[in-house]
Short mmCIF file of C-alpha atoms and ligand atoms in Angstrom, two decimals:
data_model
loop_
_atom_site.label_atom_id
_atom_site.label_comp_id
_atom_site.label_asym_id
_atom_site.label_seq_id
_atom_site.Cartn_x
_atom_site.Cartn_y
_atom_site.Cartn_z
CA UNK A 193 0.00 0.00 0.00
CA UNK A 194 1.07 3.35 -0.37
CA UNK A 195 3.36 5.44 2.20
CA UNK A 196 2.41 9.91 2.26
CA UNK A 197 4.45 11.81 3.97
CA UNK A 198 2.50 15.52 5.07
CA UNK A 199 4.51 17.89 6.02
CA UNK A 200 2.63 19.53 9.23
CA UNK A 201 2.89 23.29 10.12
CA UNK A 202 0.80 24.23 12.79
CA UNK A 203 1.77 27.33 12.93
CA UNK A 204 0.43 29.49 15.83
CA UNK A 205 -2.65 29.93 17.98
CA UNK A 206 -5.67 27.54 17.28
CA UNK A 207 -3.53 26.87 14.39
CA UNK A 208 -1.71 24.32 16.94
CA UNK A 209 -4.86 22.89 18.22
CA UNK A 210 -6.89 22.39 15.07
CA UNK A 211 -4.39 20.73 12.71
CA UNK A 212 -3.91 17.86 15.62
CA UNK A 213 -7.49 17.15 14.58
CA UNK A 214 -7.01 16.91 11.06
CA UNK A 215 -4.24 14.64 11.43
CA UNK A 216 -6.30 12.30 13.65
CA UNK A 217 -9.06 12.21 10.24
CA UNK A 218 -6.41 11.29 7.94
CA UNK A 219 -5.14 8.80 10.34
CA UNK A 220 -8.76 7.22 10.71
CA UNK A 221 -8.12 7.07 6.52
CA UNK A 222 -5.16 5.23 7.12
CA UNK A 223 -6.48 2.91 8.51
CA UNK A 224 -9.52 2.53 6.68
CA UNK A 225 -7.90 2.16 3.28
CA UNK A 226 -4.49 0.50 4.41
CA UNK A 227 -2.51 3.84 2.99
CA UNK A 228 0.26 4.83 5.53
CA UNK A 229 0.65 8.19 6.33
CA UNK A 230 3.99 9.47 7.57
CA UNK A 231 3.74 13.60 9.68
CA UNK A 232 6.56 15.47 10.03
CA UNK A 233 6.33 18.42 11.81
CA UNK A 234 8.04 21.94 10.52
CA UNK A 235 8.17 25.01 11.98
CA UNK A 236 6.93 28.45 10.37
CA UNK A 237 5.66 31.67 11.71
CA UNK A 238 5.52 32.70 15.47
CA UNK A 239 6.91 29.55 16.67
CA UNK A 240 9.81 29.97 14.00
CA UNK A 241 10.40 32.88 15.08
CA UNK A 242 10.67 31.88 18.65
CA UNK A 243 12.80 29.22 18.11
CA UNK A 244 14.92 30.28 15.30
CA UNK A 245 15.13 33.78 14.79
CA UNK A 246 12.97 33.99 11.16
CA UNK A 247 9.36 32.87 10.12
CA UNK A 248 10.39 30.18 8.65
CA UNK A 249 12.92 27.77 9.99
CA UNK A 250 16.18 26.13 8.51
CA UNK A 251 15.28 22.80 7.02
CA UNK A 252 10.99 23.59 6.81
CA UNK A 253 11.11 24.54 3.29
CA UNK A 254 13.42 21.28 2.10
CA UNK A 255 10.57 19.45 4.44
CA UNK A 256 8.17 20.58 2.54
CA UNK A 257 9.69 19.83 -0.89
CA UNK A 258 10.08 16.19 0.42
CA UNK A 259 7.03 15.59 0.90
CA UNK A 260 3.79 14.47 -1.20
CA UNK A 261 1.42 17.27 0.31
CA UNK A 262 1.45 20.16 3.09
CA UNK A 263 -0.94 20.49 5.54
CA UNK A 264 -0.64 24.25 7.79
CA UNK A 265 -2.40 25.72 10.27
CA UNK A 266 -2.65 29.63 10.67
CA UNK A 267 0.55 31.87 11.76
CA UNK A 268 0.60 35.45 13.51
CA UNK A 269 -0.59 36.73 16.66
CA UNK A 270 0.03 39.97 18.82
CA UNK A 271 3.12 38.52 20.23
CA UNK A 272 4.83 39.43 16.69
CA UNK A 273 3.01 42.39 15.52
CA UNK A 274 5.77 44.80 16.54
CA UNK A 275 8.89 42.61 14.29
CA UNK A 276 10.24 44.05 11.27
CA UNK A 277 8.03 43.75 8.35
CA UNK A 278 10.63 41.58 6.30
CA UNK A 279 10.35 38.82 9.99
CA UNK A 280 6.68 39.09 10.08
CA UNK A 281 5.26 35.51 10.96
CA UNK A 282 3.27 35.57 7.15
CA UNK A 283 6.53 35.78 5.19
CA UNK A 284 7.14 32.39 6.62
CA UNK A 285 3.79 31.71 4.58
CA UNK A 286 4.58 33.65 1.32
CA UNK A 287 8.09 32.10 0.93
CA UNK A 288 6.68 28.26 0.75
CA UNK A 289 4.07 29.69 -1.77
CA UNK A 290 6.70 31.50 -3.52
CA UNK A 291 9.42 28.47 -3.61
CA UNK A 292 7.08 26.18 -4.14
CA UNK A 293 5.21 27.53 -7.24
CA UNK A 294 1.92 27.47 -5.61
CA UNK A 295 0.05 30.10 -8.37
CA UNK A 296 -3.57 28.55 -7.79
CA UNK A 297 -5.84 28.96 -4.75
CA UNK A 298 -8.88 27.18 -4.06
CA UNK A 299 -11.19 28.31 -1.58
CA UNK A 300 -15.03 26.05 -1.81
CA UNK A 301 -17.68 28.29 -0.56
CA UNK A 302 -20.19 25.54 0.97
CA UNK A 303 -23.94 26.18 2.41
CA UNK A 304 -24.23 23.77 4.87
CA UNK A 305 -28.53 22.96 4.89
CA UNK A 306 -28.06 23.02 8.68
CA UNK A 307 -26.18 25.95 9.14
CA UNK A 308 -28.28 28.14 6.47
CA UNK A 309 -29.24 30.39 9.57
CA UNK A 310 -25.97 31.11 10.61
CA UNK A 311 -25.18 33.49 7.21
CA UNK A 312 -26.35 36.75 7.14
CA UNK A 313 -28.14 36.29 3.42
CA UNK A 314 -31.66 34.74 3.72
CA UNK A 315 -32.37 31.42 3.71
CA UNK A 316 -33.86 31.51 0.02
CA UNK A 317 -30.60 33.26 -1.18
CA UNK A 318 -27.79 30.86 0.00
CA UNK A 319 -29.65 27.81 0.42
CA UNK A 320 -28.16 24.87 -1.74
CA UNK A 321 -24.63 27.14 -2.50
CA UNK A 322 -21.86 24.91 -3.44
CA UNK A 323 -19.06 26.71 -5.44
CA UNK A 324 -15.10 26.78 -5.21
CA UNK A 325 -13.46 30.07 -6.08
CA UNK A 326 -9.69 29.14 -7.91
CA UNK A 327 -7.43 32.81 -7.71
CA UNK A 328 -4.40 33.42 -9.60
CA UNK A 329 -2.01 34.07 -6.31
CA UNK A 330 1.41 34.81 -7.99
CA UNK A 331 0.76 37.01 -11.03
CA UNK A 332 -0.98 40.22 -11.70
CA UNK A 333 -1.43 44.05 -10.11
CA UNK A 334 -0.05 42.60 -6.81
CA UNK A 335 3.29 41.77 -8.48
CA UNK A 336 3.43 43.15 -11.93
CA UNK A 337 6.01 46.03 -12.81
CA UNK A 338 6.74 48.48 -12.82
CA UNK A 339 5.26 49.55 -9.28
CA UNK A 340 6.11 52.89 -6.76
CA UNK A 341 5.54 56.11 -6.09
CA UNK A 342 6.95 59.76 -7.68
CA UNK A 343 7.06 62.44 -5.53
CA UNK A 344 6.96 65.96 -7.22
CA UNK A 345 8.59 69.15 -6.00
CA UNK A 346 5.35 70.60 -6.11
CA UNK A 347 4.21 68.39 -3.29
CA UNK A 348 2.40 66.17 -5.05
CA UNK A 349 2.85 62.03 -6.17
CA UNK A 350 1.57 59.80 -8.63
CA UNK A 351 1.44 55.74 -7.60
CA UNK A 352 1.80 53.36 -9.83
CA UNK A 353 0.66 49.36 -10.05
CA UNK A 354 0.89 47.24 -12.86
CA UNK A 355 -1.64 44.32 -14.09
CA UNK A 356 0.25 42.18 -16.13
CA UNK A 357 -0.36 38.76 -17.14
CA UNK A 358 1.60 36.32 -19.89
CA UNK A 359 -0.60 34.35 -21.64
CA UNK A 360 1.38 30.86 -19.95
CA UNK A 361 0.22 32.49 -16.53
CA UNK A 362 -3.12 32.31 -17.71
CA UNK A 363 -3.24 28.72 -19.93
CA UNK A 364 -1.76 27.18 -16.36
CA UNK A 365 -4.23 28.61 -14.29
CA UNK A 366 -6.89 28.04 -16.74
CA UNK A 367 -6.09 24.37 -16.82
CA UNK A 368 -6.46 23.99 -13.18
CA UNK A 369 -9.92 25.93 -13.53
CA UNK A 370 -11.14 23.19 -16.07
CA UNK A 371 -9.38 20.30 -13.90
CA UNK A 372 -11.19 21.39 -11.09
CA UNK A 373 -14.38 21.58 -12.70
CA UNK A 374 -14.23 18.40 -13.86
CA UNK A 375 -13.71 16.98 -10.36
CA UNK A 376 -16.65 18.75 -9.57
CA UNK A 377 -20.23 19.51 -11.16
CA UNK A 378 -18.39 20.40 -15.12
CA UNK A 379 -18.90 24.18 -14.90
CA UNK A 380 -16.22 27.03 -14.85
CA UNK A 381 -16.96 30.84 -15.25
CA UNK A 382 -14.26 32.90 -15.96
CA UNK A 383 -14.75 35.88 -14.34
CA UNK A 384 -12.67 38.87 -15.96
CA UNK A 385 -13.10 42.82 -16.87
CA UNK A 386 -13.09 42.61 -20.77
CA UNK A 387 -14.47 45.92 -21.41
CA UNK A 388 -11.86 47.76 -20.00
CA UNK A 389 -8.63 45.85 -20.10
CA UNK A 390 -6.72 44.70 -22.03
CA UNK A 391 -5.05 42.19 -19.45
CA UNK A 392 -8.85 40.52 -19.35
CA UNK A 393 -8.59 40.45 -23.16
CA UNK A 394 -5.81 38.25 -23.01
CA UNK A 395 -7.56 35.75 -20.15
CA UNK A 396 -10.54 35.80 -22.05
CA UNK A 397 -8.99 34.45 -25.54
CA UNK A 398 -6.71 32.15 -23.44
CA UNK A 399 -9.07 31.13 -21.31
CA UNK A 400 -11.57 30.57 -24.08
CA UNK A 401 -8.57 28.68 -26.01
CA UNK A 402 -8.08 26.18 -23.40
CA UNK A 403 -11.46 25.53 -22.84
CA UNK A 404 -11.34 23.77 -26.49
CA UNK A 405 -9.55 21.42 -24.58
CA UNK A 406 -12.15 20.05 -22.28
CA UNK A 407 -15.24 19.75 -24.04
CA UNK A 408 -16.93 18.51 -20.84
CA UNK A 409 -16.70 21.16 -19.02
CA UNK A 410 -19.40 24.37 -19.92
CA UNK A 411 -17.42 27.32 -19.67
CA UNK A 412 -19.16 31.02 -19.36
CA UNK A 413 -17.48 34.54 -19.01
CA UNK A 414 -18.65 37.04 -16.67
CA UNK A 415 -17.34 40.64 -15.94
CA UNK A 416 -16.06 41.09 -12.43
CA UNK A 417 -18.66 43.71 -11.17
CA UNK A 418 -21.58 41.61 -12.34
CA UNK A 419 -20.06 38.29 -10.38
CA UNK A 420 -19.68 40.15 -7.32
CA UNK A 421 -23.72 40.92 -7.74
CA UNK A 422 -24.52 37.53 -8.72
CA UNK A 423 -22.16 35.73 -5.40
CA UNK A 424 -25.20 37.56 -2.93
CA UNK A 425 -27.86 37.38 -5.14
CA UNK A 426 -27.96 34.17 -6.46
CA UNK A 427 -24.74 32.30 -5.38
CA UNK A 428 -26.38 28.55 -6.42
CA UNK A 429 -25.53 29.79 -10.18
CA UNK A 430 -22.01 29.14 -9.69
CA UNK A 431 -19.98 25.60 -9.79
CA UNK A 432 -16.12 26.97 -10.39
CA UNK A 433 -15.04 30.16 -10.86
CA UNK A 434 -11.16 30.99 -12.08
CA UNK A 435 -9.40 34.64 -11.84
CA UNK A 436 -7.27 37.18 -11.62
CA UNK A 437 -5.23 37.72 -8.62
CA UNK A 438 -6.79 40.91 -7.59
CA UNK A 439 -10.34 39.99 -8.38
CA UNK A 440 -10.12 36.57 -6.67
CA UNK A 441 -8.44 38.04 -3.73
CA UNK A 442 -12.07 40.00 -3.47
CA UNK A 443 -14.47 37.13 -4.54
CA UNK A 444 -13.14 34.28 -2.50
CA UNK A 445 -14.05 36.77 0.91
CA UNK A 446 -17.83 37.49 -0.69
CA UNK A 447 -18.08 34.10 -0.82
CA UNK A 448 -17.10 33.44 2.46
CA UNK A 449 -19.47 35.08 4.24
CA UNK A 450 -22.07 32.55 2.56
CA UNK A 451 -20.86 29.55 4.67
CA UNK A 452 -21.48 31.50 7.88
CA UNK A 453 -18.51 30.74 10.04
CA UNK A 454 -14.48 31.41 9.53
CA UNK A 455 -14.02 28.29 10.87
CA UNK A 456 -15.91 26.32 8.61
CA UNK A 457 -13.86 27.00 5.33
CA UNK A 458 -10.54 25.05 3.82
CA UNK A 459 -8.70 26.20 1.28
CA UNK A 460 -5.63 24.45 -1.05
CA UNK A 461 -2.85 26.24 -2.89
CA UNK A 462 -1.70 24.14 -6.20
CA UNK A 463 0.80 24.57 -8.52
CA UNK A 464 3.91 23.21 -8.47
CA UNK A 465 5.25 20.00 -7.24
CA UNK A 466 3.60 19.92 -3.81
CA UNK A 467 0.10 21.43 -2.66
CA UNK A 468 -0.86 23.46 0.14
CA UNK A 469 -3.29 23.43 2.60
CA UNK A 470 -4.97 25.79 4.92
CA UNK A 471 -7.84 26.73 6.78
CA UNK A 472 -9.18 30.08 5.79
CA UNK A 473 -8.69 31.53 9.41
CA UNK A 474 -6.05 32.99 11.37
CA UNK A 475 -4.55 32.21 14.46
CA UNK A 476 -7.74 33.70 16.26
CA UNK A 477 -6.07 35.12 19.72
CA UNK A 478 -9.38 35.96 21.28
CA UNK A 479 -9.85 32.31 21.48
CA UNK A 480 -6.53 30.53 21.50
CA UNK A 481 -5.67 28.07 24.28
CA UNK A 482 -9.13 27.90 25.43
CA UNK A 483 -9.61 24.09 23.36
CA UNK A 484 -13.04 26.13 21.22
CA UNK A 485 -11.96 26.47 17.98
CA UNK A 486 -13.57 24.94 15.17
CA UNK A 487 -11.31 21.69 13.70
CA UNK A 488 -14.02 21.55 10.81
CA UNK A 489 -11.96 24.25 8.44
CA UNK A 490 -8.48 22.05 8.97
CA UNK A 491 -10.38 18.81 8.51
CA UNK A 492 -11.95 19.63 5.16
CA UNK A 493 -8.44 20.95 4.31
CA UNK A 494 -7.67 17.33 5.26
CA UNK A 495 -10.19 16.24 2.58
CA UNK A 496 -8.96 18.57 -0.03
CA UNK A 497 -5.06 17.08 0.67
CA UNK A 498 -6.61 13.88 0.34
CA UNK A 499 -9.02 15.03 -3.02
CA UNK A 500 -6.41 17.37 -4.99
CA UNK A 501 -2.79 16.19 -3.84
CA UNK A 502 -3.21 12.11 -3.33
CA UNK A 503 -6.06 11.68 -6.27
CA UNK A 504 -8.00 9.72 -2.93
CA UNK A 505 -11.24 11.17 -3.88
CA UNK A 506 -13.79 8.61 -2.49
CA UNK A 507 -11.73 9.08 0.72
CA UNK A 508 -12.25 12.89 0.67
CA UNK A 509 -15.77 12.17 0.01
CA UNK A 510 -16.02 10.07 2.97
CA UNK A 511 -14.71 13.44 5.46
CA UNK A 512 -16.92 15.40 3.69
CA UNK A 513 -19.81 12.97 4.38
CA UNK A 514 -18.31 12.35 8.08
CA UNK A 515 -18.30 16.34 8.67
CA UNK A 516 -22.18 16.60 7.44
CA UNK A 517 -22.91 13.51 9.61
CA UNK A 518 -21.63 15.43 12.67
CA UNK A 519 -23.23 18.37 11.87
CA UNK A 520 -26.97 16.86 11.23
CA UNK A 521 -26.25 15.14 14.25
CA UNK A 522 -26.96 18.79 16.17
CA UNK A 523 -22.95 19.01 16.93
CA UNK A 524 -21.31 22.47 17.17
CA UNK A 525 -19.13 24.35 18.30
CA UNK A 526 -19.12 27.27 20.14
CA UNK A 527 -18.43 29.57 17.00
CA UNK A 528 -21.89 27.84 14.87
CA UNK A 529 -24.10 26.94 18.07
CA UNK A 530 -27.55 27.93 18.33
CA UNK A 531 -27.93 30.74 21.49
CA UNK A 532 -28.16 27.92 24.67
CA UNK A 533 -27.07 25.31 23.43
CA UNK A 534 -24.24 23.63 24.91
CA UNK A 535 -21.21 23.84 22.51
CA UNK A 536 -18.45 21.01 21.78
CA UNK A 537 -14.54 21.69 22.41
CA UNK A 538 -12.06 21.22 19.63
CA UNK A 539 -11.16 17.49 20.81
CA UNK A 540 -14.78 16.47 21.12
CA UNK A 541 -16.11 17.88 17.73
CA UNK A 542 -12.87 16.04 16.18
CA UNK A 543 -13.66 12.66 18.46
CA UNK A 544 -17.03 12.80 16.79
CA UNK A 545 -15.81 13.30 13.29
CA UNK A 546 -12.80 10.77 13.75
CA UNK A 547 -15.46 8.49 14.55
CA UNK A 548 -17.85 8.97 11.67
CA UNK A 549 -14.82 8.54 8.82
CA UNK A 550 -14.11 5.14 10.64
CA UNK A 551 -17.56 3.82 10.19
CA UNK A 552 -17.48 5.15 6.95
CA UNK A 553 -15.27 1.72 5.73
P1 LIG B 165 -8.94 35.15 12.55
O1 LIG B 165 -9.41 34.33 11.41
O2 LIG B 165 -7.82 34.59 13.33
O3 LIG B 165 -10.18 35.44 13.53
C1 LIG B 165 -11.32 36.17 13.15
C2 LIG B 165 -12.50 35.81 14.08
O4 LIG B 165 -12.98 34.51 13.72
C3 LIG B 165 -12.10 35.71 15.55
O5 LIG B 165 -13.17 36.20 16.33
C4 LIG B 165 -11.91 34.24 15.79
O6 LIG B 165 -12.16 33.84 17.10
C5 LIG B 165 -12.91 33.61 14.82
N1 LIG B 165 -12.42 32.32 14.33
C6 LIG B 165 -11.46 32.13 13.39
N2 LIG B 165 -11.24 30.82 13.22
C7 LIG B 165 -12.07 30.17 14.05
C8 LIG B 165 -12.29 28.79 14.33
N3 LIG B 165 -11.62 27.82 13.72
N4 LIG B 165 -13.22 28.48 15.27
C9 LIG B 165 -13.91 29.44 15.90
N5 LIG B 165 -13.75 30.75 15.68
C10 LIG B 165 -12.84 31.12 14.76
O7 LIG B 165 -8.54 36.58 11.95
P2 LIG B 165 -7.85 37.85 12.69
O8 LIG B 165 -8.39 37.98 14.07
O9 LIG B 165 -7.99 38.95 11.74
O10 LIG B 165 -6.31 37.49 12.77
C11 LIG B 165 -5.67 36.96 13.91
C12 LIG B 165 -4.22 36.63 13.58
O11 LIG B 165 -4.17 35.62 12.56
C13 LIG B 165 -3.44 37.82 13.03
O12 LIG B 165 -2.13 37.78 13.55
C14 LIG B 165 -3.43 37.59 11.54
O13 LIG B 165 -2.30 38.17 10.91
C15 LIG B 165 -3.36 36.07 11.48
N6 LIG B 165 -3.91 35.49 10.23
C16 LIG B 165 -3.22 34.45 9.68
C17 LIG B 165 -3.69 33.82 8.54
C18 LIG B 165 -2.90 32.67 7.96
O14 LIG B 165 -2.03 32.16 8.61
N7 LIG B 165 -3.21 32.21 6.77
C19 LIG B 165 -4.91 34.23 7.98
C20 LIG B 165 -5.61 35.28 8.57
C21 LIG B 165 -5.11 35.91 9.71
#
């Protein structure tokens, strides 16, 4: 049977007490399917810092690299806000995206039936939403150059940014779009701003070129303002949506809000040899230590590991099934309970859930 080693980086704050959970899922898939799973812990952020001097310590990045998939918790936390912007705890972060090629981010943006209360759209609105927003994460106006400010004698400045995009950044990230899709319900909307630049000219044609490619998958076009209508108004339109850096750095938090809770959402970063993945949240401080954060975001990253780095996609299906078990089951924690009623901790919500994969074989 086959041997996975995950690289595990906890991180900081509840990042150190969820990802213990989602190790304990992928352990209960061990042994369900006979697969052997091999965790090696690496440091990065706070706890890098602490120990080492930088966010991200000798030897985590060569960890990484050896290893079939990455699974990370959050990093920051008061503790570091006052270090030097080039030892902040997230550079640990962007330098394993950066070395490792990881250009594609995939954040799912999932209604749960039994949590439909807990968004702040009406029932009607989000009800049934199932959609995954990919971003571009290494090109674009975050990165492109020329970039900075002129100061005039006169007093005044002009700023520049540059959106700039080659059309192999865009075939690359348009295949995972249509790759993605095809895991999932066969529909991709590009989402660009064709009418006014010529950068979304490009994606389009690429985009559209690609797409000849996987005749499977229906792909639409829609122009950014009208998708970020569309994500409130009538979210269950959308399947998978692929974009620009900028524009998906925007989406993917609209669409957050229709799953109701921070810690309910995973995410993946793709791309180059070995995949990322994260929950959505931070290292929540107001809550750390106290064994209440919600293992639910780090175990469906767990799924997505399993789905989009080790092909084991009846296996992800199973944690995805085990998590809505739980959940119809009346389970919460404190972050999605209903006012009085009595919440789990982080160890019993991922007892619960550890239990439901195993019967699950
Ligand atoms: P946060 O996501 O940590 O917390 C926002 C709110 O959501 C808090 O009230 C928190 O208690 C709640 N929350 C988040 N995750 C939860 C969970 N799993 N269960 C229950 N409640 C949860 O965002 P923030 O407060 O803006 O940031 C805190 C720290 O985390 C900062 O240092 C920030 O830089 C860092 N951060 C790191 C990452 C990352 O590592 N990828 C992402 C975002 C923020």
């Amino acid at each position: 049977m086959a041997t996975y080693r995950i690289a595990v980086l906890p991180g900081d704050g509840i990042g150190q007490e969820v990802i213990p959970e989602a190790i304990r899922v992928l352990e209960a898939v061990g042994k369900g399917t006979g697969a052997a799973f091999e965790f090696e812990r690496g440091l990065v952020g706070g706890a890098a810092i602490d120990a080492t001097g930088a966010p991200l310590a000798p030897g985590t990045l060569e960890l990484c690299r050896a290893s079939h998939a990455i699974l990370f918790g959050a990093v920051g936390g008061p503790k570091w806000d006052d270090v030097p912007h080039e030892q902040r705890p997230e550079r640990g972060l962007l330098a394993i995206r950066k070395e490792l090629d990881l250009y594609a981010n995939l954040r799912p943006a999932k209604c749960f039936p039994m949590l439909v209360d807990a968004s702040p759209l009406k029932r009607q609105v989000v009800e049934g939403t199932d959609l995954m927003v990919i971003r571009e994460l290494t090109g674009g106006l975050y990165f492109g150059e020329p970039r900075g400010v002129e100061r005039f004698a006169d007093g005044g400045a002009r700023a520049i940014n540059t959106m700039a995009y080659t059309s192999r950044e865009v075939e690359r990230i348009a295949r995972i779009g249509f790759e993605v899709a095809r895991k999932r319900r066969r529909r991709l909307t590009s989402v660009d701003k064709v009418n006014v630049l010529v950068v979304s000219q490009l994606w389009r044609e690429v985009v559209t070129r690609v797409g000849r490619e996987y005749p499977d998958v229906t792909l639409d076009h829609m122009l950014v303002d009208n998708c970020a209508m569309a994500l409130v108004h009538r979210p269950t339109q959308f399947d998978t949506i692929v974009t620009e850096n900028t524009f998906g750095d925007i989406l993917s938090d609209e669409a957050a809000i229709l799953a109701g809770s921070m810690g309910m959402l995973p995410s993946a970063s793709l791309g180059g040899a070995v995949g990322l993945f994260e929950p959505v949240h931070g290292t929540a401080p107001d809550i750390a230590g106290k064994g209440i954060a919600n293992p639910i975001a780090a175990i469906l990253s767990a799924a997505m590991l399993l789905r989009y780095s080790l092909n084991m996609t009846k296996d992800a299906d199973r944690v995805d099934q085990a998590v809505l078990r739980v959940l119809e089951g009346g389970h919460r924690t404190a972050d999605i309970a209903a006012a009085g009623a009595r919440p789990r901790g982080t160890r019993e919500m991922g007892d619960l859930i550890v239990r439901e994969v195993e019967r699950q074989y």
